[in-house]
Amino acid sequence: MHKVDFLVIGSGIAGLTFALKTARKFPSRTIAIITKAEEDETNTKYAQGGIAAVWDFEKDSYEQHINDTLIAGDGLCKRDIVEIVVKEGPERVREIINWGADFDKTKEGEYALGKEGGHSQFRVLHHKDVTGKEIEKTLLEEAQSLPNITFFTHHFVIDIITQHHLGRIVTRHSPDIQCYGVYVLNKENKSIETVLSRITVMATGGAGQVYKSTTNPLIATGDGMAMVYRAKGRVANMEFVQFHPTSLYQPGVSPSFLITEAIRGAGGVLRNSNGALFMQKYDARESLAPRDIVARAIDNEMKLRGEDFVYLDCTPIAKDELLNHFPNIYEKCKSIGLDILKDPIPVVPAAHYMCGGIQTDAFGHSSIQYLYSCGECSSTGLHGANRLASNSLLEALVFANRIFIDACEKIDGIALADQIPDWNAEGTDDPKEMVMITQSVRELKEIMTNYVGIVRSNERLDRALTRLHLLYEETEKLYETTTLSPQLCELRNLITVGFLITRGAAIRKESRGLHYTTDYPHHSKWAEDSMF
Ligand code: FAD
Ligand code: SIN
């Protein structure tokens, strides 16, 4: 059994930022960061385009960034949260610059600002086209240098511990569910350990792996959202899955390689296989419309023409700009025989970002006491029905700071729980055949991709729910009788997330933002969160 003051689940931008601030403020308090893979294997590491923040106050303003966010969010953003993130954002970005994050500058020495879909101004700070790698490296180096932070690498958090584990019946209506820590599977020695904590921060990232084609790495299996739902905590707006319009078309390659939207911000345009521009048919902002619109337009264009991809033409971008700003994409394309200075890039939408998640308030509190949620696993109210590009790194920084402020005030009044039982593995045996798990993961991804993708309908969602139910029952039987493995835990979590996305989509009798259904193609009168 381990006992810590602060437990952070996840080593991406959200978890690391909170941990760093806390460790510095309280040198004598203990902080544990648990991560199920290598420390840096996170969605954060793969972020390309950058981090949006109002920087050039002569051309840009908080009001414009707020408006762009609200427009993208299609009526479901919480205005107070949008204001908080936009107004507190620049200071938080300055903070990571002070910690060593290096963002590109112009020849004149000013920060070079990029533009992406839905932004009315240039406001995206970036490190070439590998911004996330730069941020992750900076934060990780700093966290690893602090003696009161301990990393539990290759440790898989199975569940959060609540009164349920003390034998009390907890329901979704219980007002006082408390988090005492977590049960965690040590992947190296396969033991299940208990970690008790005063304060726990869920920072487990997204869930792109619920779909066949995604830009997200393998770790993005929605574990935090599923754990909180299982613990009877509140989860919201899960139907709003953002499909990035332009991932590199490479059949059979997973995860999909992202072609950053910043390329369109720099002048790249979408064309069909005849070389014709098509975005003007869908939106006046053309290739730089918000992502939901561009992804749906590409999906429609592919269906109309019976083709598997469209093209992204980078030739309008000046050679120097293309090579200096996007070297990673240039090299990647070159490695598969494409010279993007003249060849168009075949692109296709791929699942990219989960706008919904663990519901929080303005200080990151989840509905479970002593449990905060930060980063992509959360639903703070910033993104509404569709996230504005490059707002998620910003959200993670702002909320990590707010959680830090709140947790500082509360930590002294919170005691560690005692008499927490060890994990009970009675009645379980090693799995006979892993295919029972791997095939179910494949089926789940097929169901989600074919029935709960960019365009939905009542019939497709009904089918998905029936099939998900069957997968759920089979997997629960397996869970009760089989020794736990990360693969089995991830399957359970993916099924839960798949169910929450599908159920959210089924109860939303309208089309809004990222949720489009042919049965209800328009907005309903009232914009409301969907809540579980
Ligand atoms: P992550 O960085 O994903 O970290 C999650 C952590 O949780 C990992 O350490 C993981 O191991 C751990 N974890 C998960 N489950 C468990 C478990 N059960 N037990 C233990 N540990 C667990 N956003 C932008 O704003 N700008 C961009 O330019 C941008 N580009 C992107 C490009 C790509 C290819 C992708 C995939 C995303 C991009 N995003 C971008 C989105 C952004 O990167 C993510 O939303 C953000 O990095 C999420 O950070 P996070 O800290 O919440 O989670
Ligand atoms: C991109 O670079 O296109 C991704 C940006 C984001 O997801 O915010």
Coordinates of C-alpha atoms and ligand atoms in Angstrom, one line a residue:
M1 CA 0.0 0.0 0.0
H2 CA 1.3 3.5 -0.9
K3 CA 0.1 6.7 0.8
V4 CA 0.5 10.1 -0.8
D5 CA -0.8 13.6 -0.3
F6 CA -1.6 14.3 -4.0
L7 CA -2.2 11.6 -6.6
V8 CA -2.1 12.5 -10.2
I9 CA -3.3 10.0 -12.8
G10 CA -1.7 10.9 -16.1
S11 CA 1.6 12.5 -17.3
G12 CA 0.3 14.7 -20.1
I13 CA 0.1 18.5 -20.0
A14 CA -2.7 18.4 -17.4
G15 CA -1.3 16.0 -14.9
L16 CA 2.3 17.3 -15.1
T17 CA 1.4 21.0 -14.8
F18 CA -0.7 20.4 -11.6
A19 CA 2.0 18.1 -10.2
L20 CA 4.8 20.6 -10.8
K21 CA 3.0 23.5 -9.2
T22 CA 2.0 21.5 -6.2
A23 CA 5.4 20.0 -5.7
R24 CA 7.1 23.4 -5.7
K25 CA 4.5 24.9 -3.3
F26 CA 4.7 22.0 -0.8
P27 CA 8.3 20.6 -0.8
S28 CA 7.4 18.4 2.2
R29 CA 4.3 16.9 0.7
T30 CA 4.3 13.8 -1.5
I31 CA 3.0 13.7 -5.0
A32 CA 2.6 10.5 -7.1
I33 CA 2.1 10.6 -10.8
I34 CA 0.8 7.3 -12.2
T35 CA 1.0 6.6 -15.9
K36 CA 0.2 3.4 -17.7
A37 CA 2.9 3.6 -20.3
E38 CA 6.2 5.5 -20.7
E39 CA 6.0 8.9 -19.0
D40 CA 5.9 10.8 -22.2
E41 CA 3.5 8.5 -24.1
T42 CA 0.5 10.9 -24.1
N43 CA -1.8 12.7 -26.5
T44 CA 0.1 15.8 -25.4
K45 CA 3.3 14.6 -27.1
Y46 CA 1.6 14.4 -30.5
A47 CA 0.1 17.9 -30.5
Q48 CA 1.1 19.7 -33.6
G49 CA -0.6 23.0 -34.4
G50 CA 0.0 24.7 -31.1
I51 CA -1.6 26.5 -28.2
A52 CA -4.2 29.3 -28.7
A53 CA -3.8 32.5 -26.6
V54 CA -4.5 36.1 -27.3
W55 CA -1.0 37.5 -27.7
D56 CA -1.0 40.4 -30.1
F57 CA -3.3 42.8 -28.4
E58 CA -3.1 45.3 -31.3
K59 CA -4.9 42.9 -33.7
D60 CA -6.5 40.5 -31.3
S61 CA -8.6 40.7 -28.2
Y62 CA -10.1 38.5 -25.5
E63 CA -13.5 39.2 -26.9
Q64 CA -12.5 37.8 -30.3
H65 CA -11.1 34.6 -28.9
I66 CA -14.2 34.3 -26.7
N67 CA -16.5 34.7 -29.7
D68 CA -14.6 32.3 -31.8
T69 CA -14.8 29.7 -29.1
L70 CA -18.5 30.3 -28.6
I71 CA -19.2 30.1 -32.3
A72 CA -17.3 26.8 -32.7
G73 CA -19.1 25.4 -29.6
D74 CA -22.5 25.9 -31.3
G75 CA -24.5 27.1 -28.4
L76 CA -23.3 24.7 -25.7
C77 CA -20.2 26.4 -24.3
K78 CA -20.5 27.9 -20.8
R79 CA -19.7 31.5 -21.3
D80 CA -18.1 32.0 -17.8
I81 CA -15.7 29.1 -18.4
V82 CA -14.8 30.4 -21.9
E83 CA -14.0 33.8 -20.4
I84 CA -11.9 32.3 -17.6
V85 CA -9.8 30.2 -20.0
V86 CA -9.3 32.9 -22.6
K87 CA -8.5 35.6 -20.0
E88 CA -6.2 33.4 -17.8
G89 CA -4.7 31.7 -20.8
P90 CA -1.9 34.1 -21.8
E91 CA -0.4 34.1 -18.2
R92 CA -0.4 30.3 -18.1
V93 CA 1.4 30.2 -21.5
R94 CA 3.9 32.7 -20.2
E95 CA 4.5 30.4 -17.3
I96 CA 5.5 27.4 -19.4
I97 CA 7.7 29.7 -21.5
N98 CA 9.4 30.6 -18.3
W99 CA 9.8 26.9 -17.5
G100 CA 11.7 26.5 -20.8
A101 CA 9.1 25.8 -23.5
D102 CA 10.4 27.2 -26.7
F103 CA 7.9 28.7 -29.2
D104 CA 8.9 29.9 -32.7
K105 CA 9.6 33.5 -33.2
T106 CA 9.6 35.8 -36.3
K107 CA 12.8 37.4 -37.6
E108 CA 11.8 40.5 -35.6
G109 CA 11.9 38.5 -32.4
E110 CA 8.1 38.4 -31.8
Y111 CA 6.3 35.1 -31.2
A112 CA 5.2 33.7 -34.6
L113 CA 1.4 33.2 -34.4
G114 CA -0.4 30.6 -36.5
K115 CA -4.0 30.3 -37.4
E116 CA -6.4 27.4 -37.5
G117 CA -10.0 26.6 -38.4
G118 CA -12.6 28.8 -36.6
H119 CA -10.0 31.4 -35.4
S120 CA -10.6 34.9 -36.6
Q121 CA -7.0 36.0 -35.8
F122 CA -3.5 34.6 -35.7
R123 CA -3.1 33.5 -32.1
V124 CA -1.6 30.0 -32.1
L125 CA 1.8 29.7 -30.5
H126 CA 3.8 26.8 -31.7
H127 CA 7.1 25.0 -31.9
K128 CA 7.3 24.1 -35.6
D129 CA 4.7 21.4 -36.1
V130 CA 5.8 19.5 -33.0
T131 CA 4.4 21.8 -30.2
G132 CA 3.3 19.0 -28.0
K133 CA 6.7 17.3 -28.0
E134 CA 8.3 20.5 -26.8
I135 CA 5.7 21.1 -24.1
E136 CA 5.8 17.5 -22.8
K137 CA 9.6 17.5 -22.7
T138 CA 9.7 20.8 -20.8
L139 CA 7.2 19.7 -18.2
L140 CA 8.6 16.2 -17.8
E141 CA 12.2 17.4 -17.3
E142 CA 11.0 19.8 -14.6
A143 CA 8.8 17.2 -12.8
Q144 CA 11.6 14.6 -12.8
S145 CA 13.9 17.1 -11.2
L146 CA 11.6 17.6 -8.1
P147 CA 12.4 15.2 -5.3
N148 CA 8.9 15.1 -3.9
I149 CA 7.3 13.8 -7.1
T150 CA 7.4 10.0 -7.6
F151 CA 6.6 8.5 -11.0
F152 CA 4.7 5.1 -11.1
T153 CA 5.4 4.3 -14.7
H154 CA 3.8 1.3 -16.4
H155 CA 1.1 1.2 -13.7
F156 CA -2.4 0.9 -14.9
V157 CA -5.1 2.5 -12.7
I158 CA -8.1 0.1 -12.6
D159 CA -10.6 2.0 -10.4
I160 CA -10.9 4.8 -8.0
I161 CA -11.7 3.7 -4.4
T162 CA -14.9 5.0 -2.9
Q163 CA -17.4 4.0 -0.1
H164 CA -18.4 1.3 -2.6
H165 CA -15.2 -0.6 -1.6
L166 CA -16.2 -0.3 2.1
G167 CA -19.4 -2.1 1.4
R168 CA -21.7 0.9 1.2
I169 CA -24.3 1.1 -1.6
V170 CA -23.5 4.2 -3.7
T171 CA -25.8 5.4 -6.5
R172 CA -25.7 8.1 -9.1
H173 CA -27.8 10.2 -6.7
S174 CA -25.6 9.8 -3.6
P175 CA -24.4 13.3 -2.8
D176 CA -21.3 12.4 -0.8
I177 CA -19.3 9.9 -2.8
Q178 CA -15.6 10.3 -1.8
C179 CA -12.4 9.3 -3.5
Y180 CA -9.9 7.7 -1.2
G181 CA -7.3 6.7 -3.8
V182 CA -7.0 4.0 -6.5
Y183 CA -6.3 0.4 -7.2
V184 CA -3.5 0.1 -9.7
L185 CA -2.1 -2.8 -11.7
N186 CA 1.7 -2.9 -11.6
K187 CA 2.3 -4.0 -15.2
E188 CA 5.7 -5.3 -14.5
N189 CA 5.0 -7.7 -11.6
K190 CA 1.3 -8.0 -12.3
S191 CA 0.3 -7.2 -8.7
I192 CA -2.6 -5.0 -7.8
E193 CA -1.6 -2.3 -5.4
T194 CA -3.5 0.3 -3.4
V195 CA -2.6 3.9 -3.5
L196 CA -4.3 6.1 -0.9
S197 CA -4.4 9.8 -1.4
R198 CA -5.8 12.9 0.2
I199 CA -6.5 14.6 -3.2
T200 CA -6.7 12.8 -6.5
V201 CA -6.5 14.5 -10.0
M202 CA -7.8 12.5 -13.0
A203 CA -5.8 13.6 -16.0
T204 CA -6.1 10.5 -18.2
G205 CA -6.7 12.2 -21.5
G206 CA -8.9 11.2 -24.4
A207 CA -10.6 8.2 -25.9
G208 CA -9.9 8.2 -29.7
Q209 CA -9.1 4.5 -29.5
V210 CA -12.8 3.8 -29.4
Y211 CA -12.7 4.3 -33.2
K212 CA -10.9 2.4 -35.9
S213 CA -9.2 5.4 -37.3
T214 CA -7.8 7.9 -34.9
T215 CA -5.0 10.4 -34.4
N216 CA -4.7 9.4 -30.8
P217 CA -2.0 7.0 -29.5
L218 CA -2.8 3.7 -28.0
I219 CA -3.1 5.1 -24.4
A220 CA -6.2 7.1 -25.3
T221 CA -8.8 4.5 -24.2
G222 CA -11.0 6.8 -22.0
D223 CA -10.0 5.1 -18.8
G224 CA -10.7 8.1 -16.5
M225 CA -14.1 8.8 -17.9
A226 CA -15.1 5.1 -17.6
M227 CA -13.7 4.9 -14.0
V228 CA -15.6 8.0 -12.9
Y229 CA -18.8 6.7 -14.5
R230 CA -18.4 3.3 -12.8
A231 CA -17.8 5.1 -9.5
K232 CA -21.2 6.8 -10.1
G233 CA -19.6 10.2 -10.8
R234 CA -21.1 12.6 -13.4
V235 CA -20.1 12.5 -17.0
A236 CA -21.4 14.9 -19.7
N237 CA -21.6 15.6 -23.4
M238 CA -19.9 12.4 -24.5
E239 CA -21.6 12.4 -28.0
F240 CA -19.4 15.3 -29.1
V241 CA -16.5 13.4 -30.6
Q242 CA -14.3 15.6 -32.7
F243 CA -13.1 14.1 -36.0
H244 CA -10.0 16.0 -37.3
P245 CA -10.6 16.7 -41.0
T246 CA -7.1 15.9 -42.2
S247 CA -5.3 12.8 -41.1
L248 CA -2.9 11.2 -43.6
Y249 CA -4.7 8.6 -45.7
Q250 CA -2.7 5.4 -45.1
P251 CA -4.9 2.3 -45.0
G252 CA -4.0 -0.2 -42.3
V253 CA -1.8 2.3 -40.4
S254 CA -2.9 3.1 -36.8
P255 CA -2.8 5.6 -35.2
S256 CA -3.3 7.9 -38.2
F257 CA -0.7 10.6 -38.7
L258 CA -2.1 14.1 -38.3
I259 CA -1.7 16.8 -40.9
T260 CA -2.1 19.9 -38.8
E261 CA -4.8 22.4 -39.4
A262 CA -2.1 25.0 -39.2
I263 CA -1.3 24.0 -42.8
R264 CA -4.7 25.2 -43.9
G265 CA -4.1 28.3 -41.7
A266 CA -0.9 28.9 -43.7
G267 CA -2.8 28.7 -47.1
G268 CA -3.2 24.9 -47.8
V269 CA -6.6 24.1 -49.5
L270 CA -8.8 21.0 -49.8
R271 CA -9.5 19.6 -53.3
N272 CA -11.3 16.6 -54.6
S273 CA -9.7 14.0 -56.9
N274 CA -10.4 16.1 -60.0
G275 CA -8.3 18.9 -58.3
A276 CA -11.4 21.0 -57.8
L277 CA -11.9 23.1 -54.6
F278 CA -15.1 22.0 -52.9
M279 CA -15.3 23.7 -49.4
Q280 CA -17.0 26.8 -50.9
K281 CA -20.1 24.6 -51.3
Y282 CA -20.3 24.1 -47.5
D283 CA -19.2 27.2 -45.7
A284 CA -18.1 30.7 -46.5
R285 CA -14.9 30.2 -44.4
E286 CA -14.0 27.4 -46.9
S287 CA -11.0 25.2 -45.8
L288 CA -10.7 27.2 -42.5
A289 CA -14.3 26.6 -41.3
P290 CA -14.6 25.0 -37.8
R291 CA -13.7 21.3 -37.7
D292 CA -17.2 19.8 -37.5
I293 CA -18.1 21.6 -40.7
V294 CA -14.9 20.7 -42.6
A295 CA -14.9 17.0 -41.5
R296 CA -18.6 16.6 -42.5
A297 CA -17.9 18.3 -45.8
I298 CA -15.1 15.9 -46.6
D299 CA -17.2 12.9 -45.5
N300 CA -19.9 14.0 -47.8
E301 CA -17.6 14.7 -50.7
M302 CA -16.0 11.2 -50.3
K303 CA -19.5 9.6 -50.2
L304 CA -20.7 11.6 -53.3
R305 CA -17.7 10.6 -55.3
G306 CA -17.3 7.1 -53.9
E307 CA -13.7 7.8 -52.9
D308 CA -11.7 7.1 -49.8
F309 CA -9.9 10.4 -49.4
V310 CA -9.7 14.0 -50.6
Y311 CA -6.5 16.0 -51.2
L312 CA -4.8 18.7 -49.2
D313 CA -2.9 21.0 -51.6
C314 CA 0.0 22.8 -49.9
T315 CA 1.4 24.5 -53.0
P316 CA -0.2 27.9 -52.1
I317 CA 2.2 28.0 -49.1
A318 CA 5.6 29.6 -49.7
K319 CA 8.4 27.1 -49.8
D320 CA 10.3 28.6 -46.8
E321 CA 7.2 28.7 -44.7
L322 CA 6.3 25.1 -45.5
L323 CA 9.8 23.8 -44.8
N324 CA 10.4 25.9 -41.6
H325 CA 7.0 25.6 -40.0
F326 CA 6.1 22.1 -40.9
P327 CA 9.3 20.0 -41.1
N328 CA 7.8 17.0 -39.3
I329 CA 5.0 16.7 -41.9
Y330 CA 7.4 17.4 -44.8
E331 CA 9.6 14.5 -43.6
K332 CA 6.8 12.1 -42.9
C333 CA 5.3 12.6 -46.3
K334 CA 8.7 12.4 -47.9
S335 CA 9.1 9.0 -46.2
I336 CA 6.1 7.7 -48.1
G337 CA 7.1 9.2 -51.4
L338 CA 5.2 12.5 -51.3
D339 CA 6.9 15.8 -52.0
I340 CA 4.4 18.2 -50.4
L341 CA 6.1 21.1 -52.2
K342 CA 4.3 19.8 -55.3
D343 CA 2.3 16.6 -54.5
P344 CA -1.1 17.0 -52.8
I345 CA -1.5 15.0 -49.6
P346 CA -4.4 12.4 -49.5
V347 CA -6.3 13.1 -46.3
V348 CA -9.3 11.7 -44.5
P349 CA -11.1 12.6 -41.2
A350 CA -10.1 10.6 -38.1
A351 CA -11.4 10.6 -34.5
H352 CA -9.3 13.2 -32.7
Y353 CA -10.7 14.7 -29.5
M354 CA -13.3 14.0 -26.9
C355 CA -15.2 17.2 -26.1
G356 CA -17.3 15.6 -23.3
G357 CA -16.0 13.8 -20.2
I358 CA -16.0 14.0 -16.4
Q359 CA -18.1 17.0 -15.5
T360 CA -16.3 19.7 -13.5
D361 CA -17.0 23.1 -12.2
A362 CA -14.7 26.2 -12.7
F363 CA -12.1 24.8 -10.2
G364 CA -12.0 21.3 -11.7
H365 CA -14.1 19.6 -9.0
S366 CA -15.7 16.4 -10.2
S367 CA -19.0 15.3 -8.6
I368 CA -16.9 13.0 -6.4
Q369 CA -15.3 14.6 -3.3
Y370 CA -11.5 15.0 -3.3
L371 CA -11.4 14.0 -7.0
Y372 CA -10.6 16.7 -9.5
S373 CA -10.5 16.2 -13.3
C374 CA -8.2 18.1 -15.6
G375 CA -7.4 18.1 -19.4
E376 CA -9.1 16.1 -22.1
C377 CA -10.9 13.6 -19.8
S378 CA -12.9 16.5 -18.5
S379 CA -16.0 18.4 -19.6
T380 CA -15.5 21.9 -18.2
G381 CA -18.0 23.7 -20.4
L382 CA -15.2 25.3 -22.6
H383 CA -15.8 23.3 -25.8
G384 CA -19.5 22.9 -25.9
A385 CA -20.6 20.9 -28.9
N386 CA -17.3 21.4 -30.8
R387 CA -13.8 22.4 -29.6
L388 CA -12.0 25.3 -31.3
A389 CA -8.6 24.2 -32.6
S390 CA -5.7 24.5 -30.1
N391 CA -7.9 25.4 -27.2
S392 CA -7.3 22.1 -25.4
L393 CA -3.7 22.6 -24.4
L394 CA -4.8 26.0 -23.1
E395 CA -7.7 24.5 -21.2
A396 CA -5.4 22.0 -19.5
L397 CA -3.0 24.7 -18.4
V398 CA -5.7 27.0 -17.0
F399 CA -7.5 24.2 -15.2
A400 CA -4.3 22.7 -13.8
N401 CA -3.6 26.1 -12.2
R402 CA -7.2 26.5 -10.9
I403 CA -7.1 23.0 -9.4
F404 CA -3.8 23.8 -7.8
I405 CA -5.2 26.9 -6.2
D406 CA -8.2 25.1 -4.9
A407 CA -6.3 22.1 -3.7
C408 CA -3.8 24.3 -1.8
E409 CA -6.7 25.6 0.3
K410 CA -8.2 22.2 1.0
I411 CA -5.3 19.8 1.5
D412 CA -4.8 20.5 5.3
G413 CA -8.4 19.6 6.0
I414 CA -8.4 16.2 4.2
A415 CA -7.2 13.0 6.0
L416 CA -6.1 9.8 4.4
A417 CA -8.7 7.0 4.6
D418 CA -8.0 4.0 6.7
Q419 CA -9.3 0.4 6.6
I420 CA -9.3 0.3 2.8
P421 CA -9.4 -3.4 1.8
D422 CA -6.9 -4.8 -0.6
W423 CA -8.0 -5.6 -4.1
N424 CA -10.1 -8.8 -4.1
A425 CA -9.0 -11.2 -6.9
E426 CA -10.8 -14.2 -5.6
G427 CA -12.4 -16.6 -8.1
T428 CA -10.3 -15.3 -11.1
D429 CA -7.9 -17.2 -13.3
D430 CA -5.5 -16.4 -16.0
P431 CA -7.3 -15.9 -19.4
K432 CA -7.4 -19.0 -21.6
E433 CA -7.4 -17.1 -24.8
M434 CA -6.5 -13.4 -25.4
V435 CA -8.6 -13.5 -28.6
M436 CA -11.7 -13.1 -26.4
I437 CA -10.4 -9.6 -25.6
T438 CA -8.7 -8.6 -28.9
Q439 CA -11.7 -9.6 -31.0
S440 CA -14.1 -7.7 -28.8
V441 CA -11.9 -4.5 -29.2
R442 CA -12.0 -5.0 -32.9
E443 CA -15.8 -5.4 -32.9
L444 CA -16.3 -2.4 -30.7
K445 CA -14.2 -0.2 -33.0
E446 CA -16.2 -1.4 -36.0
I447 CA -19.5 -0.7 -34.3
M448 CA -18.5 2.8 -33.3
T449 CA -17.0 3.6 -36.7
N450 CA -19.9 2.4 -38.8
Y451 CA -22.8 3.4 -36.6
V452 CA -21.6 6.3 -34.4
G453 CA -19.2 8.2 -36.6
I454 CA -19.5 11.6 -38.3
V455 CA -23.0 11.1 -39.5
R456 CA -25.5 9.3 -37.3
S457 CA -29.2 8.2 -37.4
N458 CA -31.7 6.6 -35.0
E459 CA -31.4 3.3 -36.8
R460 CA -27.6 3.2 -36.6
L461 CA -27.6 4.3 -33.0
D462 CA -30.1 1.6 -32.0
R463 CA -28.0 -1.1 -33.7
A464 CA -24.9 0.2 -32.0
L465 CA -26.6 0.1 -28.5
T466 CA -27.8 -3.5 -29.0
R467 CA -24.4 -4.7 -30.0
L468 CA -22.6 -2.7 -27.3
H469 CA -24.9 -4.3 -24.7
L470 CA -23.9 -7.8 -25.9
L471 CA -20.2 -6.9 -25.7
Y472 CA -20.7 -5.4 -22.3
E473 CA -22.3 -8.6 -20.9
E474 CA -19.7 -10.8 -22.4
T475 CA -16.9 -8.6 -21.1
E476 CA -18.3 -8.3 -17.6
K477 CA -18.4 -12.2 -17.4
L478 CA -14.8 -12.3 -18.4
Y479 CA -13.9 -9.6 -15.9
E480 CA -15.5 -11.6 -13.0
T481 CA -13.6 -14.7 -13.8
T482 CA -10.3 -13.6 -15.3
T483 CA -7.1 -12.3 -13.8
L484 CA -6.9 -8.6 -14.6
S485 CA -4.7 -7.4 -17.5
P486 CA -4.4 -3.9 -19.0
Q487 CA -6.0 -5.2 -22.2
L488 CA -9.1 -6.4 -20.3
C489 CA -9.3 -3.2 -18.3
E490 CA -9.0 -1.1 -21.5
L491 CA -11.7 -3.2 -23.2
R492 CA -14.1 -2.6 -20.3
N493 CA -13.3 1.1 -20.4
L494 CA -13.7 1.4 -24.2
I495 CA -17.1 -0.3 -24.0
T496 CA -18.2 2.1 -21.3
V497 CA -17.0 5.1 -23.3
G498 CA -18.6 3.7 -26.5
F499 CA -21.9 3.3 -24.6
L500 CA -21.7 6.8 -23.3
I501 CA -21.0 8.3 -26.7
T502 CA -23.8 6.3 -28.3
R503 CA -26.4 6.9 -25.5
G504 CA -25.6 10.6 -25.6
A505 CA -26.1 10.6 -29.3
A506 CA -29.3 8.7 -29.0
I507 CA -30.9 11.0 -26.5
R508 CA -29.9 14.2 -28.4
K509 CA -32.8 14.7 -30.7
E510 CA -31.1 17.4 -32.8
S511 CA -28.0 18.1 -34.7
R512 CA -25.5 20.4 -33.0
G513 CA -21.8 20.9 -33.4
L514 CA -20.1 17.6 -33.8
H515 CA -23.3 15.6 -33.4
Y516 CA -25.1 15.3 -36.7
T517 CA -28.0 12.9 -37.2
T518 CA -30.0 12.6 -40.4
D519 CA -33.2 12.1 -38.4
Y520 CA -32.9 15.6 -36.7
P521 CA -30.8 17.7 -39.0
H522 CA -31.4 21.0 -37.2
H523 CA -30.9 22.5 -33.8
S524 CA -33.6 22.0 -31.2
K525 CA -35.0 25.0 -29.4
W526 CA -32.9 24.6 -26.2
A527 CA -29.2 23.9 -26.0
E528 CA -28.7 21.5 -23.1
D529 CA -25.8 19.3 -21.9
S530 CA -26.4 15.6 -21.9
M531 CA -25.7 14.2 -18.5
F532 CA -25.0 10.7 -17.2
Ligands
FAD1 P1 -2.7 13.2 -22.3 O1 -1.7 14.0 -22.7 O2 -3.3 12.3 -23.3 O3 -2.2 12.3 -21.1 C1 -2.9 11.2 -20.5 C2 -2.1 10.4 -19.5 O4 -2.9 9.6 -18.8 C3 -1.0 9.5 -20.1 O5 0.1 9.7 -19.3 C4 -1.6 8.1 -19.9 O6 -0.6 7.1 -19.8 C5 -2.3 8.3 -18.6 N1 -3.4 7.3 -18.4 C6 -4.5 7.1 -19.1 N2 -5.2 6.1 -18.6 C7 -4.5 5.7 -17.5 C8 -4.7 4.6 -16.6 N3 -5.8 3.8 -16.6 N4 -3.8 4.4 -15.6 C9 -2.6 5.2 -15.6 N5 -2.4 6.2 -16.5 C10 -3.3 6.4 -17.4 N6 -4.6 20.3 -28.8 C11 -4.2 21.5 -28.9 O7 -4.6 22.4 -28.1 N7 -3.3 21.9 -29.9 C12 -2.8 21.0 -30.8 O8 -2.0 21.4 -31.6 C13 -3.2 19.7 -30.7 N8 -2.8 18.8 -31.6 C14 -3.1 17.5 -31.4 C15 -2.5 16.5 -32.3 C16 -2.7 15.2 -32.1 C17 -2.1 14.2 -33.0 C18 -3.6 14.8 -31.0 C19 -3.8 13.3 -30.7 C20 -4.1 15.7 -30.1 C21 -3.9 17.1 -30.3 N9 -4.4 18.0 -29.5 C22 -4.1 19.3 -29.6 C23 -5.2 17.6 -28.3 C24 -4.3 17.7 -27.1 O9 -3.0 17.2 -27.5 C25 -4.8 16.8 -26.0 O10 -6.2 17.1 -25.7 C26 -4.1 17.1 -24.7 O11 -2.7 16.9 -24.9 C27 -4.5 16.2 -23.6 O12 -3.7 16.3 -22.5 P2 -4.0 15.5 -21.2 O13 -2.9 15.9 -20.2 O14 -5.4 15.8 -20.8 O15 -3.9 14.0 -21.6
SIN2 C1 -3.9 20.4 -35.4 O1 -2.7 20.8 -35.3 O2 -4.6 20.5 -36.4 C2 -4.5 20.0 -34.1 C3 -4.9 21.1 -33.3 C4 -5.9 20.7 -32.3 O3 -6.3 19.6 -32.2 O4 -6.2 21.6 -31.5

